[in-house]
Amino acid sequence: MRRVVALQELAGPALLVIVAALLGTAVSFSTQTYFTDALVKVAIVAALYVFIGNSGVLSFGHISFVAVGAWTAGVLSVPAAEKPAIMPNLAGFLRDRSTGNLSSLALAALVGGICALVVALPLMRLSGLAAGIATFGVLEITHNMLRYEERIGPGLNTFSSVPETTGLRQAALGALVVIVIAFAYGRSRFGRLLRATREDPAAA
């Protein structure tokens, strides 16, 4: 019975994603971009829910992890032949390499995860307002580094030549995968423990 209820709860958001993807196929290519963008943002919001929704802690840091991952995928996706023109000061290990869609996404997830681990170690004991302020500082530091550091990106120059590889199908599949993971985590032992810290920190 519990599994049936769980599947019903999961079916709602999953069905919305599928409907949005199907609607996207019925519009023009230029309008389809909005559907793709919306599905990507659904994946981001569902991923944010894994921590923020279960813990009740407002974390701006998770947006910085998304930014680092997206930046990594973007830099690695730009053709190596075009990097010297748009990112002349790029570090050598980034300048001389270019990867495809799936490999850049995997590396983006890895780099974002490493950043999350590094940030979590000193901040994981904070809660409430203190955690929100600290993670906002992380967001600002990340923004400034990605914006101005020319060894990891174009700096103040336009971030161009990133190939458009994410289509409607990939965005929908990505959103569905993230929703399933977020739902499964929420029902897992770790998800319940995290919610316990929100409801009763002393008991947790």
PDB file of C-alpha atoms in Angstrom:
ATOM      1  CA  MET A   1       0.000   0.000   0.000  1.00  0.00           C
ATOM      2  CA  ARG A   2       2.801   2.392   0.872  1.00  0.00           C
ATOM      3  CA  ARG A   3       4.482   1.737  -2.456  1.00  0.00           C
ATOM      4  CA  VAL A   4       1.277   2.518  -4.310  1.00  0.00           C
ATOM      5  CA  VAL A   5       0.905   5.797  -2.441  1.00  0.00           C
ATOM      6  CA  ALA A   6       4.554   6.630  -3.114  1.00  0.00           C
ATOM      7  CA  LEU A   7       4.152   5.951  -6.823  1.00  0.00           C
ATOM      8  CA  GLN A   8       1.069   8.148  -6.907  1.00  0.00           C
ATOM      9  CA  GLU A   9       2.978  10.976  -5.254  1.00  0.00           C
ATOM     10  CA  LEU A  10       5.815  10.588  -7.740  1.00  0.00           C
ATOM     11  CA  ALA A  11       3.495  10.329 -10.732  1.00  0.00           C
ATOM     12  CA  GLY A  12       2.214  13.900 -10.348  1.00  0.00           C
ATOM     13  CA  PRO A  13       5.439  15.846 -10.966  1.00  0.00           C
ATOM     14  CA  ALA A  14       6.691  13.249 -13.444  1.00  0.00           C
ATOM     15  CA  LEU A  15       3.504  13.586 -15.472  1.00  0.00           C
ATOM     16  CA  LEU A  16       3.833  17.375 -15.519  1.00  0.00           C
ATOM     17  CA  VAL A  17       7.345  17.072 -16.935  1.00  0.00           C
ATOM     18  CA  ILE A  18       6.180  14.649 -19.616  1.00  0.00           C
ATOM     19  CA  VAL A  19       3.253  16.893 -20.567  1.00  0.00           C
ATOM     20  CA  ALA A  20       5.550  19.916 -20.788  1.00  0.00           C
ATOM     21  CA  ALA A  21       7.941  17.990 -23.023  1.00  0.00           C
ATOM     22  CA  LEU A  22       5.108  16.843 -25.284  1.00  0.00           C
ATOM     23  CA  LEU A  23       3.777  20.384 -25.544  1.00  0.00           C
ATOM     24  CA  GLY A  24       7.265  21.526 -26.469  1.00  0.00           C
ATOM     25  CA  THR A  25       7.275  19.236 -29.487  1.00  0.00           C
ATOM     26  CA  ALA A  26       4.110  20.898 -30.798  1.00  0.00           C
ATOM     27  CA  VAL A  27       5.533  24.426 -31.018  1.00  0.00           C
ATOM     28  CA  SER A  28       8.076  26.086 -33.267  1.00  0.00           C
ATOM     29  CA  PHE A  29      11.784  25.495 -32.758  1.00  0.00           C
ATOM     30  CA  SER A  30      12.334  29.011 -31.432  1.00  0.00           C
ATOM     31  CA  THR A  31       9.562  28.600 -28.854  1.00  0.00           C
ATOM     32  CA  GLN A  32      10.800  25.124 -27.963  1.00  0.00           C
ATOM     33  CA  THR A  33      13.812  26.780 -26.338  1.00  0.00           C
ATOM     34  CA  TYR A  34      11.561  28.125 -23.584  1.00  0.00           C
ATOM     35  CA  PHE A  35      10.269  24.637 -22.805  1.00  0.00           C
ATOM     36  CA  THR A  36      13.808  23.270 -22.694  1.00  0.00           C
ATOM     37  CA  ASP A  37      14.899  26.070 -20.388  1.00  0.00           C
ATOM     38  CA  ALA A  38      11.902  25.468 -18.122  1.00  0.00           C
ATOM     39  CA  LEU A  39      12.668  21.748 -17.845  1.00  0.00           C
ATOM     40  CA  VAL A  40      16.298  22.462 -16.994  1.00  0.00           C
ATOM     41  CA  LYS A  41      15.118  24.786 -14.232  1.00  0.00           C
ATOM     42  CA  VAL A  42      12.736  22.104 -12.973  1.00  0.00           C
ATOM     43  CA  ALA A  43      15.751  19.822 -12.564  1.00  0.00           C
ATOM     44  CA  ILE A  44      17.617  22.547 -10.666  1.00  0.00           C
ATOM     45  CA  VAL A  45      14.680  23.232  -8.344  1.00  0.00           C
ATOM     46  CA  ALA A  46      14.169  19.527  -7.640  1.00  0.00           C
ATOM     47  CA  ALA A  47      17.876  19.208  -6.853  1.00  0.00           C
ATOM     48  CA  LEU A  48      17.691  22.186  -4.490  1.00  0.00           C
ATOM     49  CA  TYR A  49      14.795  20.510  -2.702  1.00  0.00           C
ATOM     50  CA  VAL A  50      16.996  17.555  -1.744  1.00  0.00           C
ATOM     51  CA  PHE A  51      18.745  19.695   0.866  1.00  0.00           C
ATOM     52  CA  ILE A  52      16.735  22.885   1.303  1.00  0.00           C
ATOM     53  CA  GLY A  53      13.341  21.202   1.301  1.00  0.00           C
ATOM     54  CA  ASN A  54      14.311  18.431   3.685  1.00  0.00           C
ATOM     55  CA  SER A  55      16.499  20.450   6.044  1.00  0.00           C
ATOM     56  CA  GLY A  56      14.587  23.721   6.080  1.00  0.00           C
ATOM     57  CA  VAL A  57      17.905  25.581   5.804  1.00  0.00           C
ATOM     58  CA  LEU A  58      17.951  28.294   3.156  1.00  0.00           C
ATOM     59  CA  SER A  59      21.184  27.621   1.289  1.00  0.00           C
ATOM     60  CA  PHE A  60      22.430  29.977  -1.406  1.00  0.00           C
ATOM     61  CA  GLY A  61      25.515  27.821  -1.781  1.00  0.00           C
ATOM     62  CA  HIS A  62      23.697  25.204  -3.813  1.00  0.00           C
ATOM     63  CA  ILE A  63      23.129  27.744  -6.575  1.00  0.00           C
ATOM     64  CA  SER A  64      26.883  28.302  -6.651  1.00  0.00           C
ATOM     65  CA  PHE A  65      27.408  24.556  -7.127  1.00  0.00           C
ATOM     66  CA  VAL A  66      25.004  24.667 -10.073  1.00  0.00           C
ATOM     67  CA  ALA A  67      26.927  27.633 -11.476  1.00  0.00           C
ATOM     68  CA  VAL A  68      30.272  25.874 -11.114  1.00  0.00           C
ATOM     69  CA  GLY A  69      28.909  22.778 -12.834  1.00  0.00           C
ATOM     70  CA  ALA A  70      27.333  24.759 -15.663  1.00  0.00           C
ATOM     71  CA  TRP A  71      30.524  26.785 -16.080  1.00  0.00           C
ATOM     72  CA  THR A  72      32.596  23.606 -16.226  1.00  0.00           C
ATOM     73  CA  ALA A  73      30.347  22.087 -18.879  1.00  0.00           C
ATOM     74  CA  GLY A  74      30.404  25.309 -20.874  1.00  0.00           C
ATOM     75  CA  VAL A  75      34.180  25.738 -20.837  1.00  0.00           C
ATOM     76  CA  LEU A  76      34.797  22.093 -21.704  1.00  0.00           C
ATOM     77  CA  SER A  77      32.223  22.126 -24.522  1.00  0.00           C
ATOM     78  CA  VAL A  78      33.757  25.041 -26.418  1.00  0.00           C
ATOM     79  CA  PRO A  79      35.854  23.723 -29.335  1.00  0.00           C
ATOM     80  CA  ALA A  80      39.561  23.834 -28.498  1.00  0.00           C
ATOM     81  CA  ALA A  81      40.339  25.721 -31.715  1.00  0.00           C
ATOM     82  CA  GLU A  82      38.098  28.623 -30.666  1.00  0.00           C
ATOM     83  CA  LYS A  83      39.215  28.935 -27.049  1.00  0.00           C
ATOM     84  CA  PRO A  84      42.347  31.066 -27.670  1.00  0.00           C
ATOM     85  CA  ALA A  85      40.223  33.753 -29.330  1.00  0.00           C
ATOM     86  CA  ILE A  86      37.522  34.053 -26.669  1.00  0.00           C
ATOM     87  CA  MET A  87      39.453  32.836 -23.598  1.00  0.00           C
ATOM     88  CA  PRO A  88      43.102  33.769 -24.240  1.00  0.00           C
ATOM     89  CA  ASN A  89      44.194  33.472 -20.602  1.00  0.00           C
ATOM     90  CA  LEU A  90      42.542  30.120 -19.974  1.00  0.00           C
ATOM     91  CA  ALA A  91      44.610  27.592 -18.029  1.00  0.00           C
ATOM     92  CA  GLY A  92      46.415  25.108 -20.251  1.00  0.00           C
ATOM     93  CA  PHE A  93      44.558  21.999 -19.090  1.00  0.00           C
ATOM     94  CA  LEU A  94      41.272  23.701 -20.013  1.00  0.00           C
ATOM     95  CA  ARG A  95      42.493  25.479 -23.145  1.00  0.00           C
ATOM     96  CA  ASP A  96      43.785  22.381 -24.909  1.00  0.00           C
ATOM     97  CA  ARG A  97      40.821  20.103 -24.225  1.00  0.00           C
ATOM     98  CA  SER A  98      37.260  19.890 -25.445  1.00  0.00           C
ATOM     99  CA  THR A  99      34.646  17.268 -24.608  1.00  0.00           C
ATOM    100  CA  GLY A 100      31.252  16.178 -25.840  1.00  0.00           C
ATOM    101  CA  ASN A 101      27.846  16.645 -24.310  1.00  0.00           C
ATOM    102  CA  LEU A 102      27.597  13.667 -21.958  1.00  0.00           C
ATOM    103  CA  SER A 103      31.211  13.746 -20.802  1.00  0.00           C
ATOM    104  CA  SER A 104      31.012  17.475 -20.057  1.00  0.00           C
ATOM    105  CA  LEU A 105      27.849  16.891 -18.014  1.00  0.00           C
ATOM    106  CA  ALA A 106      29.544  14.115 -16.052  1.00  0.00           C
ATOM    107  CA  LEU A 107      32.571  16.302 -15.352  1.00  0.00           C
ATOM    108  CA  ALA A 108      30.286  19.195 -14.421  1.00  0.00           C
ATOM    109  CA  ALA A 109      28.518  17.006 -11.864  1.00  0.00           C
ATOM    110  CA  LEU A 110      31.874  15.831 -10.505  1.00  0.00           C
ATOM    111  CA  VAL A 111      33.318  19.337 -10.158  1.00  0.00           C
ATOM    112  CA  GLY A 112      30.108  20.667  -8.618  1.00  0.00           C
ATOM    113  CA  GLY A 113      30.072  17.763  -6.173  1.00  0.00           C
ATOM    114  CA  ILE A 114      33.682  18.366  -5.148  1.00  0.00           C
ATOM    115  CA  CYS A 115      32.924  22.049  -4.548  1.00  0.00           C
ATOM    116  CA  ALA A 116      29.920  21.071  -2.445  1.00  0.00           C
ATOM    117  CA  LEU A 117      32.057  18.716  -0.363  1.00  0.00           C
ATOM    118  CA  VAL A 118      34.754  21.332   0.212  1.00  0.00           C
ATOM    119  CA  VAL A 119      32.193  23.948   1.253  1.00  0.00           C
ATOM    120  CA  ALA A 120      30.163  21.549   3.403  1.00  0.00           C
ATOM    121  CA  LEU A 121      33.058  20.514   5.627  1.00  0.00           C
ATOM    122  CA  PRO A 122      33.416  23.879   7.421  1.00  0.00           C
ATOM    123  CA  LEU A 123      29.756  24.928   7.139  1.00  0.00           C
ATOM    124  CA  MET A 124      27.791  21.761   7.905  1.00  0.00           C
ATOM    125  CA  ARG A 125      27.494  22.584  11.610  1.00  0.00           C
ATOM    126  CA  LEU A 126      25.706  25.861  10.937  1.00  0.00           C
ATOM    127  CA  SER A 127      21.940  26.203  10.822  1.00  0.00           C
ATOM    128  CA  GLY A 128      19.269  28.847  10.508  1.00  0.00           C
ATOM    129  CA  LEU A 129      20.299  32.420   9.765  1.00  0.00           C
ATOM    130  CA  ALA A 130      24.006  31.730  10.219  1.00  0.00           C
ATOM    131  CA  ALA A 131      23.922  29.049   7.527  1.00  0.00           C
ATOM    132  CA  GLY A 132      22.021  31.323   5.157  1.00  0.00           C
ATOM    133  CA  ILE A 133      24.530  34.159   5.580  1.00  0.00           C
ATOM    134  CA  ALA A 134      27.522  31.841   5.184  1.00  0.00           C
ATOM    135  CA  THR A 135      26.160  30.227   2.027  1.00  0.00           C
ATOM    136  CA  PHE A 136      25.321  33.652   0.607  1.00  0.00           C
ATOM    137  CA  GLY A 137      28.990  34.490   1.045  1.00  0.00           C
ATOM    138  CA  VAL A 138      29.865  31.313  -0.855  1.00  0.00           C
ATOM    139  CA  LEU A 139      27.547  32.389  -3.660  1.00  0.00           C
ATOM    140  CA  GLU A 140      29.161  35.825  -3.910  1.00  0.00           C
ATOM    141  CA  ILE A 141      32.676  34.377  -3.911  1.00  0.00           C
ATOM    142  CA  THR A 142      31.695  31.919  -6.637  1.00  0.00           C
ATOM    143  CA  HIS A 143      30.080  34.660  -8.703  1.00  0.00           C
ATOM    144  CA  ASN A 144      33.167  36.862  -8.528  1.00  0.00           C
ATOM    145  CA  MET A 145      35.518  34.016  -9.390  1.00  0.00           C
ATOM    146  CA  LEU A 146      33.506  32.920 -12.410  1.00  0.00           C
ATOM    147  CA  ARG A 147      32.970  36.497 -13.490  1.00  0.00           C
ATOM    148  CA  TYR A 148      36.505  37.837 -13.249  1.00  0.00           C
ATOM    149  CA  GLU A 149      38.979  34.930 -13.150  1.00  0.00           C
ATOM    150  CA  GLU A 150      40.266  34.553 -16.716  1.00  0.00           C
ATOM    151  CA  ARG A 151      42.170  31.326 -16.035  1.00  0.00           C
ATOM    152  CA  ILE A 152      38.893  29.412 -15.756  1.00  0.00           C
ATOM    153  CA  GLY A 153      36.743  31.295 -18.253  1.00  0.00           C
ATOM    154  CA  PRO A 154      36.372  34.326 -20.496  1.00  0.00           C
ATOM    155  CA  GLY A 155      36.359  36.794 -17.601  1.00  0.00           C
ATOM    156  CA  LEU A 156      34.511  39.944 -18.616  1.00  0.00           C
ATOM    157  CA  ASN A 157      34.385  38.842 -22.251  1.00  0.00           C
ATOM    158  CA  THR A 158      31.286  37.272 -23.751  1.00  0.00           C
ATOM    159  CA  PHE A 159      30.986  33.543 -23.039  1.00  0.00           C
ATOM    160  CA  SER A 160      30.331  32.505 -26.634  1.00  0.00           C
ATOM    161  CA  SER A 161      30.830  29.457 -28.867  1.00  0.00           C
ATOM    162  CA  VAL A 162      29.202  27.075 -26.384  1.00  0.00           C
ATOM    163  CA  PRO A 163      27.419  24.507 -28.586  1.00  0.00           C
ATOM    164  CA  GLU A 164      23.701  24.032 -28.011  1.00  0.00           C
ATOM    165  CA  THR A 165      23.558  20.344 -27.182  1.00  0.00           C
ATOM    166  CA  THR A 166      20.701  20.174 -24.669  1.00  0.00           C
ATOM    167  CA  GLY A 167      17.466  19.451 -26.469  1.00  0.00           C
ATOM    168  CA  LEU A 168      13.928  18.944 -25.270  1.00  0.00           C
ATOM    169  CA  ARG A 169      14.315  15.191 -24.810  1.00  0.00           C
ATOM    170  CA  GLN A 170      17.526  15.457 -22.800  1.00  0.00           C
ATOM    171  CA  ALA A 171      16.085  18.214 -20.611  1.00  0.00           C
ATOM    172  CA  ALA A 172      12.954  16.163 -19.919  1.00  0.00           C
ATOM    173  CA  LEU A 173      14.927  13.013 -19.117  1.00  0.00           C
ATOM    174  CA  GLY A 174      17.244  14.988 -16.868  1.00  0.00           C
ATOM    175  CA  ALA A 175      14.320  16.525 -15.001  1.00  0.00           C
ATOM    176  CA  LEU A 176      12.697  13.113 -14.539  1.00  0.00           C
ATOM    177  CA  VAL A 177      15.918  11.574 -13.228  1.00  0.00           C
ATOM    178  CA  VAL A 178      16.441  14.395 -10.734  1.00  0.00           C
ATOM    179  CA  ILE A 179      12.820  14.205  -9.560  1.00  0.00           C
ATOM    180  CA  VAL A 180      13.101  10.458  -8.973  1.00  0.00           C
ATOM    181  CA  ILE A 181      16.384  10.878  -7.075  1.00  0.00           C
ATOM    182  CA  ALA A 182      14.969  13.699  -4.943  1.00  0.00           C
ATOM    183  CA  PHE A 183      11.853  11.669  -4.180  1.00  0.00           C
ATOM    184  CA  ALA A 184      13.845   8.545  -3.312  1.00  0.00           C
ATOM    185  CA  TYR A 185      16.184  10.515  -1.059  1.00  0.00           C
ATOM    186  CA  GLY A 186      13.262  12.100   0.758  1.00  0.00           C
ATOM    187  CA  ARG A 187      11.869   8.657   1.588  1.00  0.00           C
ATOM    188  CA  SER A 188      15.242   7.191   2.526  1.00  0.00           C
ATOM    189  CA  ARG A 189      16.703   6.960   6.025  1.00  0.00           C
ATOM    190  CA  PHE A 190      19.029   9.876   5.340  1.00  0.00           C
ATOM    191  CA  GLY A 191      16.166  12.029   4.110  1.00  0.00           C
ATOM    192  CA  ARG A 192      14.136  11.283   7.228  1.00  0.00           C
ATOM    193  CA  LEU A 193      17.115  12.105   9.440  1.00  0.00           C
ATOM    194  CA  LEU A 194      17.595  15.397   7.644  1.00  0.00           C
ATOM    195  CA  ARG A 195      13.934  16.295   8.133  1.00  0.00           C
ATOM    196  CA  ALA A 196      14.286  15.367  11.796  1.00  0.00           C
ATOM    197  CA  THR A 197      16.949  18.043  12.201  1.00  0.00           C
ATOM    198  CA  ARG A 198      14.446  20.540  10.830  1.00  0.00           C
ATOM    199  CA  GLU A 199      11.604  19.485  13.123  1.00  0.00           C
ATOM    200  CA  ASP A 200      13.578  18.872  16.317  1.00  0.00           C
ATOM    201  CA  PRO A 201      17.325  19.622  16.249  1.00  0.00           C
ATOM    202  CA  ALA A 202      17.855  18.419  19.826  1.00  0.00           C
ATOM    203  CA  ALA A 203      16.217  15.049  19.206  1.00  0.00           C
ATOM    204  CA  ALA A 204      18.043  14.609  15.895  1.00  0.00           C
TER     205      ALA A 204
END
